[in-house]
Short mmCIF file of the C-alpha atoms (twelve columns), coordinates in Angstrom:
data_MODEL
# 
_entry.id   MODEL 
# 
loop_
_atom_site.group_PDB 
_atom_site.id 
_atom_site.type_symbol 
_atom_site.label_atom_id 
_atom_site.label_alt_id 
_atom_site.label_comp_id 
_atom_site.label_asym_id 
_atom_site.label_seq_id 
_atom_site.Cartn_x 
_atom_site.Cartn_y 
_atom_site.Cartn_z 
_atom_site.pdbx_PDB_model_num 
ATOM 1   C CA . HIS A 1   4.481   5.519   -4.344  1 
ATOM 2   C CA . ASN A 2   6.342   7.808   -1.947  1 
ATOM 3   C CA . TYR A 3   5.012   5.990   1.103   1 
ATOM 4   C CA . LYS A 4   6.525   6.578   4.524   1 
ATOM 5   C CA . GLU A 5   8.054   4.264   7.112   1 
ATOM 6   C CA . LEU A 6   8.721   4.991   10.779  1 
ATOM 7   C CA . GLU A 7   10.830  2.768   13.001  1 
ATOM 8   C CA . VAL A 8   11.316  3.280   16.731  1 
ATOM 9   C CA . ASN A 9   12.970  1.163   19.422  1 
ATOM 10  C CA . PRO A 10  12.431  0.970   23.213  1 
ATOM 11  C CA . ILE A 11  14.948  3.758   23.944  1 
ATOM 12  C CA . ASN A 12  13.222  6.096   21.479  1 
ATOM 13  C CA . THR A 13  15.781  5.878   18.696  1 
ATOM 14  C CA . VAL A 14  13.798  6.895   15.617  1 
ATOM 15  C CA . TRP A 15  14.344  6.344   11.895  1 
ATOM 16  C CA . ASN A 16  12.118  7.863   9.239   1 
ATOM 17  C CA . LEU A 17  12.326  7.079   5.550   1 
ATOM 18  C CA . MET A 18  10.337  7.351   2.356   1 
ATOM 19  C CA . LEU A 19  10.164  4.714   -0.387  1 
ATOM 20  C CA . ASN A 20  9.468   6.007   -3.885  1 
ATOM 21  C CA . LYS A 21  8.100   2.502   -4.541  1 
ATOM 22  C CA . PRO A 22  8.494   -0.937  -2.926  1 
ATOM 23  C CA . TYR A 23  11.935  -2.554  -2.974  1 
ATOM 24  C CA . GLU A 24  10.645  -5.384  -5.194  1 
ATOM 25  C CA . ASP A 25  9.843   -2.749  -7.825  1 
ATOM 26  C CA . ASP A 26  13.376  -1.313  -7.651  1 
ATOM 27  C CA . GLY A 27  12.322  1.202   -5.034  1 
ATOM 28  C CA . GLN A 28  14.856  3.529   -3.462  1 
ATOM 29  C CA . GLU A 29  15.166  4.608   0.144   1 
ATOM 30  C CA . HIS A 30  14.975  8.364   0.768   1 
ATOM 31  C CA . SER A 31  16.240  9.347   4.220   1 
ATOM 32  C CA . GLY A 32  18.719  11.322  6.252   1 
ATOM 33  C CA . ARG A 33  20.689  8.123   6.702   1 
ATOM 34  C CA . ILE A 34  21.846  7.999   3.078   1 
ATOM 35  C CA . ALA A 35  21.602  11.624  1.960   1 
ATOM 36  C CA . LYS A 36  22.089  15.163  3.166   1 
ATOM 37  C CA . GLU A 37  19.487  17.917  3.101   1 
ATOM 38  C CA . GLY A 38  19.204  19.245  -0.423  1 
ATOM 39  C CA . ASP A 39  20.053  15.914  -2.053  1 
ATOM 40  C CA . SER A 40  17.358  14.206  -4.138  1 
ATOM 41  C CA . LEU A 41  17.376  11.137  -1.861  1 
ATOM 42  C CA . TYR A 42  16.945  13.136  1.347   1 
ATOM 43  C CA . TYR A 43  13.774  12.809  3.440   1 
ATOM 44  C CA . GLU A 44  13.182  13.773  7.047   1 
ATOM 45  C CA . VAL A 45  10.209  14.666  9.220   1 
ATOM 46  C CA . ARG A 46  9.726   18.097  10.787  1 
ATOM 47  C CA . LYS A 47  6.910   17.882  13.323  1 
ATOM 48  C CA . GLN A 48  6.784   14.253  14.429  1 
ATOM 49  C CA . LYS A 49  6.829   13.477  18.161  1 
ATOM 50  C CA . THR A 50  7.614   10.134  19.801  1 
ATOM 51  C CA . ALA A 51  8.001   8.904   23.375  1 
ATOM 52  C CA . THR A 52  8.742   5.481   24.834  1 
ATOM 53  C CA . LYS A 53  8.637   3.958   28.310  1 
ATOM 54  C CA . ILE A 54  9.996   0.700   29.674  1 
ATOM 55  C CA . LEU A 55  7.112   -0.727  31.711  1 
ATOM 56  C CA . SER A 56  8.887   -3.776  33.091  1 
ATOM 57  C CA . GLY A 57  12.138  -5.647  32.670  1 
ATOM 58  C CA . SER A 58  15.086  -4.213  30.767  1 
ATOM 59  C CA . VAL A 59  16.160  -4.041  27.152  1 
ATOM 60  C CA . ASN A 60  19.079  -5.974  25.673  1 
ATOM 61  C CA . ASN A 61  18.973  -8.484  28.517  1 
ATOM 62  C CA . HIS A 62  20.157  -11.760 27.010  1 
ATOM 63  C CA . GLU A 63  19.656  -13.883 30.119  1 
ATOM 64  C CA . ALA A 64  17.409  -16.897 29.635  1 
ATOM 65  C CA . GLY A 65  13.766  -16.000 30.227  1 
ATOM 66  C CA . ALA A 66  14.432  -12.261 30.433  1 
ATOM 67  C CA . THR A 67  11.669  -10.098 28.984  1 
ATOM 68  C CA . ALA A 68  10.899  -6.435  28.571  1 
ATOM 69  C CA . VAL A 69  7.549   -4.699  28.182  1 
ATOM 70  C CA . TRP A 70  7.541   -1.228  26.699  1 
ATOM 71  C CA . SER A 71  5.127   1.220   25.146  1 
ATOM 72  C CA . VAL A 72  5.408   3.926   22.521  1 
ATOM 73  C CA . GLU A 73  3.316   6.993   21.751  1 
ATOM 74  C CA . ILE A 74  3.592   8.683   18.353  1 
ATOM 75  C CA . ALA A 75  2.182   11.942  17.005  1 
ATOM 76  C CA . MET A 76  2.573   12.363  13.249  1 
ATOM 77  C CA . SER A 77  2.079   15.489  11.188  1 
ATOM 78  C CA . HIS A 78  0.200   15.380  7.882   1 
ATOM 79  C CA . GLY A 79  2.861   17.732  6.573   1 
ATOM 80  C CA . ASP A 80  5.375   14.905  7.022   1 
ATOM 81  C CA . THR A 81  3.234   11.967  5.922   1 
ATOM 82  C CA . LEU A 82  1.975   13.762  2.790   1 
ATOM 83  C CA . ALA A 83  5.370   15.094  1.730   1 
ATOM 84  C CA . HIS A 84  6.147   14.487  -1.965  1 
ATOM 85  C CA . LEU A 85  2.521   13.573  -2.640  1 
ATOM 86  C CA . SER A 86  -0.230  15.496  -4.404  1 
ATOM 87  C CA . SER A 87  -2.837  14.362  -1.848  1 
ATOM 88  C CA . ASN A 88  -4.720  16.781  0.371   1 
ATOM 89  C CA . LYS A 89  -5.110  16.431  4.130   1 
ATOM 90  C CA . PRO A 90  -7.545  13.604  4.930   1 
ATOM 91  C CA . GLN A 91  -11.211 14.333  5.519   1 
ATOM 92  C CA . VAL A 92  -13.667 12.471  7.732   1 
ATOM 93  C CA . GLY A 93  -14.394 9.135   6.089   1 
ATOM 94  C CA . ASP A 94  -11.185 9.014   4.049   1 
ATOM 95  C CA . ARG A 95  -9.195  5.786   4.112   1 
ATOM 96  C CA . TRP A 96  -5.439  5.245   4.123   1 
ATOM 97  C CA . ARG A 97  -3.557  1.974   3.871   1 
ATOM 98  C CA . ILE A 98  -1.332  1.271   6.872   1 
ATOM 99  C CA . ASN A 99  0.427   -1.563  8.642   1 
ATOM 100 C CA . PHE A 100 2.327   -2.151  11.863  1 
ATOM 101 C CA . SER A 101 5.235   -4.493  12.420  1 
ATOM 102 C CA . ARG A 102 7.140   -5.719  15.474  1 
ATOM 103 C CA . VAL A 103 10.616  -6.998  14.636  1 
ATOM 104 C CA . GLU A 104 12.762  -8.808  17.205  1 
ATOM 105 C CA . LYS A 105 15.998  -10.790 17.259  1 
ATOM 106 C CA . LYS A 106 17.306  -9.181  14.069  1 
ATOM 107 C CA . GLY A 107 14.265  -10.212 12.091  1 
ATOM 108 C CA . ASP A 108 13.912  -13.795 13.335  1 
ATOM 109 C CA . ILE A 109 10.613  -12.675 14.864  1 
ATOM 110 C CA . ASN A 110 8.545   -10.503 12.524  1 
ATOM 111 C CA . TRP A 111 4.945   -9.864  13.535  1 
ATOM 112 C CA . THR A 112 2.572   -7.754  11.458  1 
ATOM 113 C CA . TRP A 113 -0.813  -6.346  12.420  1 
ATOM 114 C CA . ARG A 114 -2.252  -7.172  8.989   1 
ATOM 115 C CA . PRO A 115 -0.907  -10.442 7.529   1 
ATOM 116 C CA . GLN A 116 0.846   -9.855  4.204   1 
ATOM 117 C CA . ILE A 117 -1.233  -12.130 1.974   1 
ATOM 118 C CA . VAL A 118 -0.941  -11.674 -1.795  1 
ATOM 119 C CA . TRP A 119 -1.477  -13.683 -4.975  1 
ATOM 120 C CA . ASP A 120 1.372   -16.060 -5.834  1 
ATOM 121 C CA . PRO A 121 1.084   -16.976 -9.539  1 
ATOM 122 C CA . THR A 122 3.609   -19.817 -9.243  1 
ATOM 123 C CA . GLN A 123 1.510   -21.577 -6.595  1 
ATOM 124 C CA . ARG A 124 -1.805  -20.411 -8.084  1 
ATOM 125 C CA . LYS A 125 -3.081  -19.282 -4.696  1 
ATOM 126 C CA . PHE A 126 -2.933  -16.482 -2.139  1 
ATOM 127 C CA . VAL A 127 -0.045  -16.963 0.275   1 
ATOM 128 C CA . GLY A 128 1.450   -15.125 3.237   1 
ATOM 129 C CA . LYS A 129 4.753   -13.310 2.769   1 
ATOM 130 C CA . ILE A 130 7.369   -12.087 5.245   1 
ATOM 131 C CA . ASN A 131 7.592   -8.682  3.611   1 
ATOM 132 C CA . MET A 132 6.297   -5.398  5.001   1 
ATOM 133 C CA . HIS A 133 6.666   -3.687  1.634   1 
ATOM 134 C CA . LEU A 134 3.474   -5.014  0.069   1 
ATOM 135 C CA . PRO A 135 1.203   -1.978  0.446   1 
ATOM 136 C CA . ASP A 136 -1.666  -3.684  -1.382  1 
ATOM 137 C CA . ALA A 137 -1.855  -6.136  1.542   1 
ATOM 138 C CA . TRP A 138 -1.869  -3.521  4.300   1 
ATOM 139 C CA . GLY A 139 -4.860  -2.813  6.502   1 
ATOM 140 C CA . TYR A 140 -7.027  0.293   6.491   1 
ATOM 141 C CA . LEU A 141 -7.032  3.437   8.593   1 
ATOM 142 C CA . GLN A 142 -10.315 5.357   8.370   1 
ATOM 143 C CA . PHE A 143 -10.501 8.927   9.641   1 
ATOM 144 C CA . ALA A 144 -13.316 9.606   12.095  1 
ATOM 145 C CA . PRO A 145 -14.848 12.850  13.394  1 
ATOM 146 C CA . PRO A 146 -13.642 14.307  16.701  1 
ATOM 147 C CA . LEU A 147 -15.214 12.697  19.747  1 
ATOM 148 C CA . ASP A 148 -17.200 14.941  22.073  1 
ATOM 149 C CA . MET A 149 -16.857 12.994  25.300  1 
ATOM 150 C CA . SER A 150 -16.596 13.647  28.988  1 
ATOM 151 C CA . ASP A 151 -13.270 13.074  30.731  1 
ATOM 152 C CA . ASP A 152 -14.612 9.805   32.159  1 
ATOM 153 C CA . GLN A 153 -15.641 8.599   28.700  1 
ATOM 154 C CA . LYS A 154 -12.245 9.517   27.286  1 
ATOM 155 C CA . ASN A 155 -10.499 7.499   29.978  1 
ATOM 156 C CA . ASN A 156 -12.613 4.466   29.107  1 
ATOM 157 C CA . SER A 157 -12.542 4.844   25.326  1 
ATOM 158 C CA . PHE A 158 -10.389 2.703   23.098  1 
ATOM 159 C CA . ILE A 159 -9.145  2.533   19.546  1 
ATOM 160 C CA . GLY A 160 -9.446  -0.817  17.821  1 
ATOM 161 C CA . GLU A 161 -10.604 -2.707  14.787  1 
ATOM 162 C CA . ILE A 162 -14.026 -1.960  13.335  1 
ATOM 163 C CA . ASP A 163 -16.568 -4.529  12.218  1 
ATOM 164 C CA . SER A 164 -15.660 -5.178  8.589   1 
ATOM 165 C CA . ASN A 165 -19.078 -6.768  8.044   1 
ATOM 166 C CA . LEU A 166 -20.674 -3.335  8.244   1 
ATOM 167 C CA . GLN A 167 -21.100 -2.201  4.642   1 
ATOM 168 C CA . LYS A 168 -20.309 1.447   5.391   1 
ATOM 169 C CA . TYR A 169 -16.783 0.520   6.465   1 
ATOM 170 C CA . ARG A 170 -15.958 -1.517  3.381   1 
ATOM 171 C CA . ASP A 171 -13.819 -0.134  0.584   1 
ATOM 172 C CA . PRO A 172 -16.140 -0.022  -2.459  1 
ATOM 173 C CA . SER A 173 -13.166 -0.120  -4.822  1 
ATOM 174 C CA . TRP A 174 -11.698 -3.260  -3.194  1 
ATOM 175 C CA . PRO A 175 -12.982 -5.780  -5.784  1 
ATOM 176 C CA . ALA A 176 -11.338 -3.844  -8.608  1 
ATOM 177 C CA . LYS A 177 -8.153  -3.359  -6.566  1 
ATOM 178 C CA . ILE A 178 -7.678  -7.046  -5.833  1 
ATOM 179 C CA . VAL A 179 -8.232  -7.927  -9.511  1 
ATOM 180 C CA . ALA A 180 -5.764  -5.261  -10.625 1 
ATOM 181 C CA . MET A 181 -3.123  -6.526  -8.202  1 
ATOM 182 C CA . ASN A 182 -3.828  -10.129 -9.205  1 
ATOM 183 C CA . ILE A 183 -2.872  -9.183  -12.756 1 
ATOM 184 C CA . TYR A 184 0.127   -7.193  -11.499 1 
ATOM 185 C CA . TYR A 185 1.627   -10.270 -9.793  1 
ATOM 186 C CA . ALA A 186 0.806   -12.439 -12.815 1 
ATOM 187 C CA . GLN A 187 2.563   -9.966  -15.119 1 
ATOM 188 C CA . ARG A 188 5.720   -10.076 -13.001 1 
ATOM 189 C CA . GLN A 189 5.840   -13.847 -13.253 1 
ATOM 190 C CA . TYR A 190 5.031   -13.775 -16.979 1 
ATOM 191 C CA . LYS A 191 7.904   -11.383 -17.693 1 
ATOM 192 C CA . ASP A 192 10.373  -13.357 -15.548 1 
ATOM 193 C CA . SER A 193 9.513   -16.606 -17.325 1 
ATOM 194 C CA . HIS A 194 9.817   -15.293 -20.895 1 
ATOM 195 C CA . PRO A 195 13.222  -14.870 -22.589 1 
ATOM 196 C CA . ASN A 196 12.193  -11.618 -24.271 1 
ATOM 197 C CA . GLY A 197 11.306  -10.076 -20.910 1 
ATOM 198 C CA . LYS A 198 8.048   -8.675  -22.230 1 
ATOM 199 C CA . TYR A 199 4.713   -8.316  -20.508 1 
ATOM 200 C CA . ALA A 200 1.497   -9.989  -21.652 1 
ATOM 201 C CA . SER A 201 -0.883  -7.863  -23.692 1 
ATOM 202 C CA . THR A 202 -4.021  -9.904  -22.903 1 
ATOM 203 C CA . LEU A 203 -5.512  -11.983 -20.122 1 
ATOM 204 C CA . GLU A 204 -5.381  -14.955 -22.470 1 
ATOM 205 C CA . GLU A 205 -1.593  -14.699 -22.595 1 
ATOM 206 C CA . LEU A 206 -1.409  -14.681 -18.811 1 
ATOM 207 C CA . GLY A 207 -3.482  -17.860 -18.693 1 
ATOM 208 C CA . ASP A 208 -3.639  -19.515 -15.280 1 
ATOM 209 C CA . LEU A 209 -1.106  -17.091 -13.811 1 
ATOM 210 C CA . VAL A 210 -4.181  -15.072 -12.843 1 
ATOM 211 C CA . ASN A 211 -6.969  -16.240 -10.583 1 
ATOM 212 C CA . THR A 212 -9.606  -16.850 -13.245 1 
ATOM 213 C CA . ASP A 213 -12.423 -17.174 -10.707 1 
ATOM 214 C CA . LEU A 214 -11.524 -13.746 -9.340  1 
ATOM 215 C CA . VAL A 215 -11.200 -12.061 -12.723 1 
ATOM 216 C CA . ARG A 216 -14.144 -13.690 -14.500 1 
ATOM 217 C CA . PRO A 217 -16.909 -11.396 -13.122 1 
ATOM 218 C CA . PHE A 218 -15.018 -8.436  -14.591 1 
ATOM 219 C CA . THR A 219 -14.684 -9.967  -18.036 1 
ATOM 220 C CA . VAL A 220 -18.163 -11.446 -18.525 1 
ATOM 221 C CA . GLU A 221 -20.134 -8.573  -19.979 1 
ATOM 222 C CA . GLY A 222 -23.196 -7.735  -17.923 1 
ATOM 223 C CA . SER A 223 -26.439 -6.235  -19.083 1 
ATOM 224 C CA . ASP A 224 -24.998 -2.749  -18.798 1 
ATOM 225 C CA . GLY A 225 -21.610 -3.725  -20.272 1 
ATOM 226 C CA . SER A 226 -19.797 -1.881  -17.487 1 
ATOM 227 C CA . GLY A 227 -17.313 -4.464  -16.230 1 
ATOM 228 C CA . SER A 228 -13.992 -4.749  -18.022 1 
ATOM 229 C CA . VAL A 229 -10.286 -5.519  -17.782 1 
ATOM 230 C CA . VAL A 230 -7.998  -3.765  -20.247 1 
ATOM 231 C CA . ILE A 231 -4.232  -4.330  -20.520 1 
ATOM 232 C CA . SER A 232 -2.251  -1.732  -22.458 1 
ATOM 233 C CA . LEU A 233 1.439   -2.116  -23.237 1 
ATOM 234 C CA . THR A 234 3.565   1.028   -23.226 1 
ATOM 235 C CA . SER A 235 6.783   1.606   -25.125 1 
ATOM 236 C CA . SER A 236 7.247   5.346   -25.475 1 
ATOM 237 C CA . PRO A 237 10.954  6.083   -24.855 1 
ATOM 238 C CA . GLY A 238 11.532  8.574   -22.072 1 
ATOM 239 C CA . SER A 239 7.868   9.071   -21.208 1 
ATOM 240 C CA . LYS A 240 7.962   7.873   -17.576 1 
ATOM 241 C CA . ALA A 241 4.246   8.479   -17.548 1 
ATOM 242 C CA . GLU A 242 3.562   7.193   -14.045 1 
ATOM 243 C CA . ASP A 243 5.481   10.105  -12.556 1 
ATOM 244 C CA . LYS A 244 3.135   12.640  -14.167 1 
ATOM 245 C CA . GLN A 245 0.040   13.918  -12.435 1 
ATOM 246 C CA . SER A 246 -2.472  14.548  -15.240 1 
ATOM 247 C CA . ASP A 247 -5.524  12.330  -15.696 1 
ATOM 248 C CA . ASN A 248 -4.469  11.279  -19.169 1 
ATOM 249 C CA . ASP A 249 -1.232  9.860   -17.783 1 
ATOM 250 C CA . SER A 250 -3.129  7.659   -15.337 1 
ATOM 251 C CA . GLU A 251 -4.013  5.449   -18.296 1 
ATOM 252 C CA . LYS A 252 -0.330  4.728   -19.024 1 
ATOM 253 C CA . GLY A 253 2.542   2.802   -17.505 1 
ATOM 254 C CA . ASP A 254 6.261   3.514   -17.760 1 
ATOM 255 C CA . ASP A 255 8.708   2.703   -20.574 1 
ATOM 256 C CA . ASN A 256 8.328   -0.824  -22.006 1 
ATOM 257 C CA . GLY A 257 5.758   -1.590  -19.350 1 
ATOM 258 C CA . TYR A 258 2.004   -1.858  -19.090 1 
ATOM 259 C CA . ASN A 259 -1.115  -0.358  -17.598 1 
ATOM 260 C CA . VAL A 260 -4.061  -2.399  -16.359 1 
ATOM 261 C CA . LYS A 261 -7.468  -0.766  -16.112 1 
ATOM 262 C CA . VAL A 262 -10.152 -2.622  -14.152 1 
ATOM 263 C CA . THR A 263 -13.758 -1.413  -14.116 1 
ATOM 264 C CA . THR A 264 -16.143 -2.842  -11.531 1 
ATOM 265 C CA . PRO A 265 -19.400 -4.207  -13.002 1 
ATOM 266 C CA . MET A 266 -22.542 -2.227  -12.210 1 
ATOM 267 C CA . ASP A 267 -21.118 0.459   -9.902  1 
ATOM 268 C CA . GLY A 268 -18.289 1.650   -12.162 1 
ATOM 269 C CA . TRP A 269 -15.301 1.989   -9.824  1 
ATOM 270 C CA . VAL A 270 -12.092 2.108   -11.883 1 
ATOM 271 C CA . VAL A 271 -8.661  1.001   -10.644 1 
ATOM 272 C CA . THR A 272 -5.474  1.205   -12.692 1 
ATOM 273 C CA . VAL A 273 -2.055  -0.268  -11.928 1 
ATOM 274 C CA . THR A 274 1.241   -0.031  -13.784 1 
ATOM 275 C CA . ASN A 275 4.225   -2.375  -13.834 1 
ATOM 276 C CA . SER A 276 5.855   -0.211  -11.138 1 
ATOM 277 C CA . ARG A 277 2.923   -0.917  -8.787  1 
ATOM 278 C CA . LEU A 278 1.462   2.558   -9.080  1 
ATOM 279 C CA . VAL A 279 -2.233  2.231   -8.234  1 
ATOM 280 C CA . ARG A 280 -4.859  4.880   -8.968  1 
ATOM 281 C CA . VAL A 281 -8.516  4.761   -7.967  1 
ATOM 282 C CA . PHE A 282 -11.321 6.599   -9.804  1 
ATOM 283 C CA . PRO A 283 -14.774 6.874   -8.180  1 
ATOM 284 C CA . PRO A 284 -17.806 6.153   -10.388 1 
ATOM 285 C CA . PHE A 285 -18.742 8.806   -12.939 1 
ATOM 286 C CA . SER A 286 -15.753 10.978  -12.034 1 
ATOM 287 C CA . HIS A 287 -13.005 9.402   -14.147 1 
ATOM 288 C CA . SER A 288 -12.094 12.816  -15.520 1 
ATOM 289 C CA . GLN A 289 -11.335 14.064  -12.021 1 
ATOM 290 C CA . THR A 290 -8.026  13.674  -10.235 1 
ATOM 291 C CA . ALA A 291 -7.678  10.101  -9.058  1 
ATOM 292 C CA . GLU A 292 -7.172  8.975   -5.496  1 
ATOM 293 C CA . LYS A 293 -3.630  7.589   -5.681  1 
ATOM 294 C CA . GLU A 294 -2.654  4.901   -3.231  1 
ATOM 295 C CA . ALA A 295 0.883   4.763   -1.897  1 
ATOM 296 C CA . LEU A 296 1.774   1.541   -3.638  1 
# 
């Protein structure tokens, strides 16, 4: 929740906004476009810097075969990106979720750096979506230590994708996250297909709306009994628990909703998700500590 979006075009026209949650979850834009400073829906950056350059061709040239090549450089402030969040500035090794999109011809061309692939319970498989507002499908940004390099090394250095096969770069909470989100998408479909508009209270009710092969390792009790999936329905009027920050509230969803708690077998990572797509991550043996909250 409260994730940020930056859009910039070749002539350096910039638009910044914050989403309190994704549009599919009834999220609301917060920006200077729709609100004035002081209003609850206002959001604007303070220290961000951007620059663009047309490298070849020209923009808005509609002649057949006309092209334009341009580049953009962006410097973002943690004070802007962490606004309205309880998170601290990132440390070396911390991971954020992030994605990049290139939109052309009023959306007819929509490229994304990380394909938006999520579970589709109606098709019973993972499918690609044309939707940038699926934070659980974004890629990862991992913060690295400063590089102590010579000027020549700096000129020849590059930033790119890391080898995901290296264990140290993998997200140890990923198995629990993908199971939690699998149930999230199944719950949406379950509610939409039932006249009473209620969520399922058990995995059995969800049936084949979930990927049973994916969920099974978390529900078959191991020798240490650590793996589990727990669905809790919530119906406390006016609680709006997902907007609170205490650890106890991380076990709840919002009014007439649900909370899913997934515990990874053996290593004990815990991931929770509510019906509003609020995801919290608890490292092993520290479930009483403040959770790492993803901007979902």
